[in-house]
Short mmCIF file of C-alpha atoms (C1' of nucleotides) in Angstrom, two decimals:
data_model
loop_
_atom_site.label_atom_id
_atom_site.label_comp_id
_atom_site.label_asym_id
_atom_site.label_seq_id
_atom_site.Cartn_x
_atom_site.Cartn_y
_atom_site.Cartn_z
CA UNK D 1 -12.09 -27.30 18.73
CA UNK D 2 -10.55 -29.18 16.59
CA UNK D 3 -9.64 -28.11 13.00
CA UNK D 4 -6.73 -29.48 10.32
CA UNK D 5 -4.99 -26.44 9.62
CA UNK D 6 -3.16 -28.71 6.80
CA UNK D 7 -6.17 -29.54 5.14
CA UNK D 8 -7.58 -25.99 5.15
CA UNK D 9 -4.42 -24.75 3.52
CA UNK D 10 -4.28 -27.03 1.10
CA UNK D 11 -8.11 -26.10 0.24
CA UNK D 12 -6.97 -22.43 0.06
CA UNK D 13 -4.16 -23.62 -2.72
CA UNK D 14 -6.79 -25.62 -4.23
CA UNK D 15 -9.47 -22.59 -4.56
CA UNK D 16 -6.94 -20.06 -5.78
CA UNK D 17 -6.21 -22.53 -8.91
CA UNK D 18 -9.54 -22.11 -9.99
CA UNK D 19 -11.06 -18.99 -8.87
CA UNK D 20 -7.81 -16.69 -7.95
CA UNK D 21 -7.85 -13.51 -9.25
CA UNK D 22 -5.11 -14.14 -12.03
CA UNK D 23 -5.00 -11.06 -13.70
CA UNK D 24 -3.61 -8.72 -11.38
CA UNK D 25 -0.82 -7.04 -13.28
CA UNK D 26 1.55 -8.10 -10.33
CA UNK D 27 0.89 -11.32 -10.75
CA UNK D 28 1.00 -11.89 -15.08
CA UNK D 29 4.80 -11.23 -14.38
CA UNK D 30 6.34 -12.34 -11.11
CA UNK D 31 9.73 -11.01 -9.96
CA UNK D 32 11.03 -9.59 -6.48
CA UNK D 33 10.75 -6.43 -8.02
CA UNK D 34 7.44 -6.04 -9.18
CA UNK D 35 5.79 -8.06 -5.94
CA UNK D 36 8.01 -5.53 -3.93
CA UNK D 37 6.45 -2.39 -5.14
CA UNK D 38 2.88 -3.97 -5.31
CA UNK D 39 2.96 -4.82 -1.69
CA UNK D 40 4.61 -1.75 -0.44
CA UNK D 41 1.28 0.04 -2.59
CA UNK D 42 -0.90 -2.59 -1.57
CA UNK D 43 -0.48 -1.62 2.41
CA UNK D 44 -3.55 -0.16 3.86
CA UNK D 45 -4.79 0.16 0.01
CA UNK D 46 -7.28 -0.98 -2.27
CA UNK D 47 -6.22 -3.29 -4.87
CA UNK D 48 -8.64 -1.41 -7.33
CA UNK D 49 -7.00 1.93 -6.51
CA UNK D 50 -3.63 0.55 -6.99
CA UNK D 51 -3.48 -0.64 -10.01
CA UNK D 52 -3.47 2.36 -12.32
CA UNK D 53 -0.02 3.26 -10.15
CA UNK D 54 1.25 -0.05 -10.23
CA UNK D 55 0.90 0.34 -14.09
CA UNK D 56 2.26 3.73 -14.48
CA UNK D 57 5.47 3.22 -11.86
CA UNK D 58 6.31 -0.23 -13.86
CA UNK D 59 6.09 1.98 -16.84
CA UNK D 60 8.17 4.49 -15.44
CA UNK D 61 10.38 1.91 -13.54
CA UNK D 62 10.28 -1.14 -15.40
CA UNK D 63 13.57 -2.84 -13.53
CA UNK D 64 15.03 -1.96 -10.22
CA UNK D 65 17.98 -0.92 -12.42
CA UNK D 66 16.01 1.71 -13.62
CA UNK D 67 14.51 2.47 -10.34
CA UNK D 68 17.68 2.98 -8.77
CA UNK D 69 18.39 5.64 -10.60
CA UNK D 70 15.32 7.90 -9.54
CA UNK D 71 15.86 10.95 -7.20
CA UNK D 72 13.16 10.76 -4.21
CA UNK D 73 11.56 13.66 -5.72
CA UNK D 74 10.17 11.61 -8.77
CA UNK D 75 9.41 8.70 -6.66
CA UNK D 76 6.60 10.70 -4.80
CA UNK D 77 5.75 12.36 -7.96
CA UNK D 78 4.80 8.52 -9.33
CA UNK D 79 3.29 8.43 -5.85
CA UNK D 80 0.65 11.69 -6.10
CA UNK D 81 -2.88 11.05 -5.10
CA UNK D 82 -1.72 7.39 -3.81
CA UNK D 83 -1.45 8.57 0.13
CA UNK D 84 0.80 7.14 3.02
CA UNK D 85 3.89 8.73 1.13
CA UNK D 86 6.44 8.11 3.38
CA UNK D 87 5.74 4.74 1.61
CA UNK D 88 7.64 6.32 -1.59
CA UNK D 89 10.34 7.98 0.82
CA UNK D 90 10.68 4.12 2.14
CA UNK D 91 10.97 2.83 -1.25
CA UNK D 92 13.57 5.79 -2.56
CA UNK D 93 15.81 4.89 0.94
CA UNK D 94 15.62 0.89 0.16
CA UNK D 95 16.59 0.94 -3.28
CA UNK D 96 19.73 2.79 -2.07
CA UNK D 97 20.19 -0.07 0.43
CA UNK D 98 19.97 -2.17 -1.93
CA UNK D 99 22.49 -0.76 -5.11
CA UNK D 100 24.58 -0.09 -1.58
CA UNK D 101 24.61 -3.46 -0.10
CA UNK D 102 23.18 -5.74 -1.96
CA UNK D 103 24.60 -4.83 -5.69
CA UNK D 104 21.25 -3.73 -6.89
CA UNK D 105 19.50 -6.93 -6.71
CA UNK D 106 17.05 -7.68 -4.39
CA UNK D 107 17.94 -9.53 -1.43
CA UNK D 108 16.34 -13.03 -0.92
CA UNK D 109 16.97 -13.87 2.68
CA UNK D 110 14.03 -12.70 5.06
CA UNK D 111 16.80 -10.69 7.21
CA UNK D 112 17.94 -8.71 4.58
CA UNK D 113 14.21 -7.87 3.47
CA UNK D 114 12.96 -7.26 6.73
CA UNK D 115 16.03 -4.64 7.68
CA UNK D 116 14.64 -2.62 4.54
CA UNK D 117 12.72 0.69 5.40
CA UNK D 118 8.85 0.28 4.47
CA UNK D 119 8.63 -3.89 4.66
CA UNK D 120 7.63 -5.51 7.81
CA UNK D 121 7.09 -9.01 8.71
CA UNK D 122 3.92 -9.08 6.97
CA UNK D 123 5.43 -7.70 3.92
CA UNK D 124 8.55 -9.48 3.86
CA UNK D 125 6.14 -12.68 4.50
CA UNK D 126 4.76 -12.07 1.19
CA UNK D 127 7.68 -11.23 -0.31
CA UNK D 128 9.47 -14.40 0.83
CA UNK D 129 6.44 -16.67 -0.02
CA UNK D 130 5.54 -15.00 -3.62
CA UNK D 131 8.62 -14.12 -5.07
CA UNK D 132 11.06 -16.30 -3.79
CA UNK D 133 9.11 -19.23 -2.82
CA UNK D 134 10.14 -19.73 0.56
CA UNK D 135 7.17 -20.84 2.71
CA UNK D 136 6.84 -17.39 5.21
CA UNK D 137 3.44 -16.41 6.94
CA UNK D 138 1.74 -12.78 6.16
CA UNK D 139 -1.07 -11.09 8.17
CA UNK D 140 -2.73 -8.43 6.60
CA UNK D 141 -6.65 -7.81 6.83
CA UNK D 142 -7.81 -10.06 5.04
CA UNK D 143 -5.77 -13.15 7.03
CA UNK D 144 -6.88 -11.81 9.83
CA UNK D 145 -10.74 -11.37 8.88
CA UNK D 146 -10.23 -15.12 7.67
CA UNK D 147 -8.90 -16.91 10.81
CA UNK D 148 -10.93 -14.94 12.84
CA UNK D 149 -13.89 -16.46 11.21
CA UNK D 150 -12.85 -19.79 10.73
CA UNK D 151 -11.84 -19.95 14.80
CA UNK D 152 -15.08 -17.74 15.59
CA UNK D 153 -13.89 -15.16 17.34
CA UNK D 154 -13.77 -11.73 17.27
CA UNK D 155 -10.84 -9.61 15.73
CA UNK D 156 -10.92 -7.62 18.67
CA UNK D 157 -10.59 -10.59 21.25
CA UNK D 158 -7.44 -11.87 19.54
CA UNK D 159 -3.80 -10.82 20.00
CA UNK D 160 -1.26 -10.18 17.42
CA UNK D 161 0.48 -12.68 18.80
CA UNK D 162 -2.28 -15.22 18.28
CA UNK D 163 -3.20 -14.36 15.13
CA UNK D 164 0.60 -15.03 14.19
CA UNK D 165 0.70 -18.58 15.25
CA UNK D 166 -2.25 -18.95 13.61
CA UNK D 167 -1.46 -17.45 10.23
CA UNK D 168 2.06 -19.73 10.39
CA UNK D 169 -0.09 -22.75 11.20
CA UNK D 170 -2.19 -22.15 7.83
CA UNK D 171 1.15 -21.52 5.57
CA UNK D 172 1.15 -24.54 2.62
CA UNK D 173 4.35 -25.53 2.50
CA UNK D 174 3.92 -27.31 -0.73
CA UNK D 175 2.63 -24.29 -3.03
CA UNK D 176 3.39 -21.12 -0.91
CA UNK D 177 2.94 -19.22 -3.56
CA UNK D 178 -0.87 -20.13 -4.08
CA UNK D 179 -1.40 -20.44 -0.97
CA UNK D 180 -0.62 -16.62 -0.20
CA UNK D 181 -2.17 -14.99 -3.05
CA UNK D 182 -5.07 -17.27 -2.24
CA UNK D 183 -6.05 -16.61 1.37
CA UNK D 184 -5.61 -12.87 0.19
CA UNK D 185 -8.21 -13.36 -2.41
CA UNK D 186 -10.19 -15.16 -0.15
CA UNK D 187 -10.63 -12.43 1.89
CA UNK D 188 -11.16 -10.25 -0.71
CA UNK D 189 -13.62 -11.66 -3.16
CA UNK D 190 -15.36 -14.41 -0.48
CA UNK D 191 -14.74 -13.62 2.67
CA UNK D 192 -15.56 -10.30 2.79
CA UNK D 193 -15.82 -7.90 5.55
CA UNK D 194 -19.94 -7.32 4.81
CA UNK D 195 -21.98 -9.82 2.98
CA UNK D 196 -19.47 -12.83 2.73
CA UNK D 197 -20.54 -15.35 0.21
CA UNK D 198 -19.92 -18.39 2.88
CA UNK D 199 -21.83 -20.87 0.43
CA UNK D 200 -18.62 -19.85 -2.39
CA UNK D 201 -16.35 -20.65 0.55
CA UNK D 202 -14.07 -23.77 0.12
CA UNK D 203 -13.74 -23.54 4.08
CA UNK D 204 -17.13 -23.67 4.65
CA UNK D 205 -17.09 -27.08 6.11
CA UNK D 206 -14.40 -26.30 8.66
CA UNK D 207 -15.54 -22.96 9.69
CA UNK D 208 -16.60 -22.52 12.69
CA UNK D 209 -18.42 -19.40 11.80
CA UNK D 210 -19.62 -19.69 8.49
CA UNK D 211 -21.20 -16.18 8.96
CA UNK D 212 -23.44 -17.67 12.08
CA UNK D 213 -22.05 -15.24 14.19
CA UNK D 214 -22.13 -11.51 13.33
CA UNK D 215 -19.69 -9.35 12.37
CA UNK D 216 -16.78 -8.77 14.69
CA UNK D 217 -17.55 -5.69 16.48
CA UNK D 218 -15.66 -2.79 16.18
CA UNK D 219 -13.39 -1.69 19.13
CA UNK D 220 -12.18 1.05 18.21
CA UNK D 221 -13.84 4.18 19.94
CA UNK D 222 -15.05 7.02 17.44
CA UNK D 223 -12.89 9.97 18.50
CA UNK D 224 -13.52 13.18 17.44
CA UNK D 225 -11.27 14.10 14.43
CA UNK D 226 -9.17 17.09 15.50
CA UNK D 227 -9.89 20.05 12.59
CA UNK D 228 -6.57 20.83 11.21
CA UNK D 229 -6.33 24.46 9.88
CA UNK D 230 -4.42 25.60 6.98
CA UNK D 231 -4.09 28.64 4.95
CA UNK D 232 -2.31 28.38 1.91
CA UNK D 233 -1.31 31.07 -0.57
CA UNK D 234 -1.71 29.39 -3.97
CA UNK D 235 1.04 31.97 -6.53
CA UNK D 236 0.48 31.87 -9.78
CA UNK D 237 2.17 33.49 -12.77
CA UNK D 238 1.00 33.33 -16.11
CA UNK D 239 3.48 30.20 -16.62
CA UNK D 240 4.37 29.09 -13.14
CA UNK D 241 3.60 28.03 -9.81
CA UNK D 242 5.15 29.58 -6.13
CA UNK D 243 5.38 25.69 -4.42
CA UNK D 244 7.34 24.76 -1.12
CA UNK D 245 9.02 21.33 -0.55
CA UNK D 246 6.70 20.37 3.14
CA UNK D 247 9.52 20.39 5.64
CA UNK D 248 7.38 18.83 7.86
CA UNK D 249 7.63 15.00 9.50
CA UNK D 250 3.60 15.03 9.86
CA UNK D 251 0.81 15.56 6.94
CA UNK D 252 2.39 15.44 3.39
CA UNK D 253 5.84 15.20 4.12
CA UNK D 254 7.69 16.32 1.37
CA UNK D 255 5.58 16.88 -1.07
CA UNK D 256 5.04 20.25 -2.53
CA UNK D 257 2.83 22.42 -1.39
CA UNK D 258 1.97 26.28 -1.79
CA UNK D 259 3.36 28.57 1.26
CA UNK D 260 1.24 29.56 4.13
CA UNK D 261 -0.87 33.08 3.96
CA UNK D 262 1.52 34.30 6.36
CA UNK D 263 4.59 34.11 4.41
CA UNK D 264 3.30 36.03 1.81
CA UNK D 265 2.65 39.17 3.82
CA UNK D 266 5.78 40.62 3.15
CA UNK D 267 5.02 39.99 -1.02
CA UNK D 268 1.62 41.65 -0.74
CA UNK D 269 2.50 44.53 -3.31
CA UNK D 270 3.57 42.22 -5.90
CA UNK D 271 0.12 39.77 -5.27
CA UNK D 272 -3.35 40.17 -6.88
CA UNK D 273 -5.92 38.28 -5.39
CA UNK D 274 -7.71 36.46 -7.72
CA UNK D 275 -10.09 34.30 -5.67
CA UNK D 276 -10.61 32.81 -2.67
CA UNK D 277 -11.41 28.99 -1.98
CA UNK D 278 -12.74 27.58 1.25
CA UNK D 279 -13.01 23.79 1.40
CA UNK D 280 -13.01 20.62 3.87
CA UNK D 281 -10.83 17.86 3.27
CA UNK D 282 -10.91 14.64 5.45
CA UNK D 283 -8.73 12.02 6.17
CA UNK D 284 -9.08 9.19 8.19
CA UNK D 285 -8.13 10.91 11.45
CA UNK D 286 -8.22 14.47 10.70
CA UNK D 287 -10.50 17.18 9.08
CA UNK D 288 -8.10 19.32 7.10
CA UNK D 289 -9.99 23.19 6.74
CA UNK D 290 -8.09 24.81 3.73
CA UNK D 291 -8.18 28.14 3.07
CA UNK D 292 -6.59 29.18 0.15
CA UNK D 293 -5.88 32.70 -1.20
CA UNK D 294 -5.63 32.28 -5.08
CA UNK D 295 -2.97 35.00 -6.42
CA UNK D 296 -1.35 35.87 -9.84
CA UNK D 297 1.54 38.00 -9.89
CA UNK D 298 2.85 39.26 -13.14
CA UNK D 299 5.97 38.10 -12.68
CA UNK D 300 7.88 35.46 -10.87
CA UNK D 301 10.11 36.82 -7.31
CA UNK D 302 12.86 35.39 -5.07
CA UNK D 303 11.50 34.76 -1.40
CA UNK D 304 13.68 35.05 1.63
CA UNK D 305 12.85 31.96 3.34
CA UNK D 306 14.93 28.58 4.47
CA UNK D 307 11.98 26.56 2.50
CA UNK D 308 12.84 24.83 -0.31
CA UNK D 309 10.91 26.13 -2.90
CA UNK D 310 10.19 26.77 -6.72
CA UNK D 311 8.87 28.50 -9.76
CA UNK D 312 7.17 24.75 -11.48
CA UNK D 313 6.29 25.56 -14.75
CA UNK D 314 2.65 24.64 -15.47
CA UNK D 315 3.41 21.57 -17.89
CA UNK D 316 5.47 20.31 -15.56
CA UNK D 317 3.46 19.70 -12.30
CA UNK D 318 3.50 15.82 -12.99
CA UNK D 319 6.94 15.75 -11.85
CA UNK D 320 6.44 16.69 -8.44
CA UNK D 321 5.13 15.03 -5.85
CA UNK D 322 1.51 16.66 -4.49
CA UNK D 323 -1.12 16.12 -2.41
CA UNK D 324 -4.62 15.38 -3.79
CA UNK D 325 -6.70 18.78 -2.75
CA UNK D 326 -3.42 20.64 -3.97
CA UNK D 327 -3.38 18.69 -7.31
CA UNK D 328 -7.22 19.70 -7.58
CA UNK D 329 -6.33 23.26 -6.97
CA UNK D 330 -4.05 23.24 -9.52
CA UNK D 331 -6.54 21.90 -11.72
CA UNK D 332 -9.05 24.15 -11.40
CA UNK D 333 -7.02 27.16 -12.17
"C1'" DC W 1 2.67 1.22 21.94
"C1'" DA W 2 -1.15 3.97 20.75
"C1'" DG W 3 -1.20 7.31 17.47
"C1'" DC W 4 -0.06 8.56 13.13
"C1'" DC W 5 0.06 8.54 8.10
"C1'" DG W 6 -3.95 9.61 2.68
"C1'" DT W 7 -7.28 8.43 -0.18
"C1'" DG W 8 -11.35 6.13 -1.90
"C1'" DG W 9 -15.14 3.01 -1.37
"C1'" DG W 10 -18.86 0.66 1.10
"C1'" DC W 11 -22.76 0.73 3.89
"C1'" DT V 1 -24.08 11.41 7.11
"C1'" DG V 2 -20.49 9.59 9.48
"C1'" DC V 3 -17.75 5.90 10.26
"C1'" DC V 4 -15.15 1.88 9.05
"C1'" DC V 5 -11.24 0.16 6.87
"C1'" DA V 6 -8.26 -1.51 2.88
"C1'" DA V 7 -2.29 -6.75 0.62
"C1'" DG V 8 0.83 -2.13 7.36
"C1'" DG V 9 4.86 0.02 9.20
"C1'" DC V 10 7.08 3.20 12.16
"C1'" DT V 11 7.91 5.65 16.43
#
DNA sequence: CAGCCGTGGGC
DNA sequence: TGCCCAAGGCT
């Protein structure tokens, strides 16, 4: 097989021009900052269901000056509903790296990004290639749905390794910049995962699949999701809520979080049940049973416990960092 | 290094 | 419905 990689690139640069998706609000203004946060939201994440955060943290956080100034705490509260929050933790610990050692600018050399906590190669690809114009592969999905295709061959049958030369082969040295953003929106608007629109493709010609082969099969075995169980003890007074900072490295790590049933025993005589609420919530690899005991007490007590925890005053729940079924507790109440 | 981390959308 | 998986990285 024969294919010009060159040629192909420059075809990506050429489509993105004309039919790149623009108007993304990280790319009407382009600094290291702003492409730093998108990407770092962007992993593993829809672009559709990023961009009311994006908004709201530039908001919020307009300049990494400003960021740098954030505690952790608000960082995840920006990051509520968003999921994968260690990504915020990341982002709180690199910003201190970088007012540490690197005067509160962004660094520009690929070393420097790379050593920061949260940005891989991948990421620091991007960031290299989009904000500081410095021609540096990325392989996320949608690079690796498009080679795939274009070599015909299945995901599945190709190692990381291979799909790295590949993606460094395709880089446009010329126009990194449109290049990058383009063979991401390639992947996202043409060559799609179902349904690709082959006939929009401007790699049509050179693609050796061109959709005449199905759909890369999926490898990965369907395990059963383990059912996680968790009883919570939802305290409410007639201004405040009884949350816990999660101590734990696993599910929702530190965000806040009511205590467990169990640690309430001992406050029984101060507790009035109000309700009860069963529910499921999935994730991708676990089934999360909640069952959550729904108490007022009249007025607010001092727990002896090593958890971190507060009395968080109704209108102020947007400051702290929460899980979604928690935030839709809270809602409902 | 396979498993883990969240949530929403698509089929 | 249940399963995949989306601008991945970390351990």
């Amino acid at each position: 097989m024969k294919q010009d990689f060159k040629k192909i690139s420059s075809q990506v640069v050429d489509w993105y021009l004309k039919n790149g998706r623009h108007n993304l609000p990280w790319r009407k203004k382009v600094t290291p900052y702003r492409i730093w946060i998108s990407e770092i939201m962007l992993q593993q994440t829809q672009v559709k269901t990023v961009i009311p955060y994006f908004n709201a943290f530039i908001k919020k956080y307009p300049t990494l000056q400003k960021l740098s100034l954030a505690t952790e705490d608000e960082i995840l509260a920006s990051w509520s509903g968003l999921g994968f929050y260690r990504r915020a933790k990341n982002i709180f610990a690199a910003k201190e790296i970088i007012k540490k050692n690197h005067s509160n600018k962004f660094p520009s050399q690929f070393d420097s990004i790379i050593e920061l906590p949260g940005i891989g190669r991948s990421t620091a690809g991007a960031l290299m290639s989009l904000a500081f114009l410095v021609p540096q592969p990325i392989l996320d999905g949608n690079v690796k749905r498009v080679i795939s295709r274009l070599i015909r061959k299945n995901i599945a049958a190709l190692k990381e390794k291979d799909l790295w030369e590949l993606s460094t082969k395709l880089v446009n040295s010329e126009d990194c910049f449109s290049y990058t953003q383009g063979i991401m929106d390639l992947g996202a608007t043409v060559c799609t995962k179902a349904n690709p629109t082959c006939n929009a493709c401007p790699l049509n010609e050179s693609c050796l699949s061109a959709f005449k082969v199905p759909q890369q099969v999926n490898v990965k075995k369907a395990k059963n999701k383990k059912i996680i169980l968790m009883s919570f003890a939802l305290v409410q007074t007639k201004k405040s809520l009884l949350l816990t900072k999660n101590d734990t490295e696993s599910i929702w790590s530190s965000l806040w979080i009511p205590f467990e049933n169990s640690k309430m025993q001992s406050h029984a005589n101060k507790l009035e049940l109000t309700r009860n609420e069963k529910f499921r919530h999935e994730l991708t690899h676990r089934s999360l049973d909640l069952d959550v005991n729904i108490y007022f007490s009249s007025k607010e007590f001092k727990l002896d416990t090593n958890q971190k925890y507060e009395w968080i005053k109704k209108d102020r729940i947007e400051d702290y960092g929460m899980p979604k079924p928690i935030t839709k507790l809270i809602q409902q109440l």
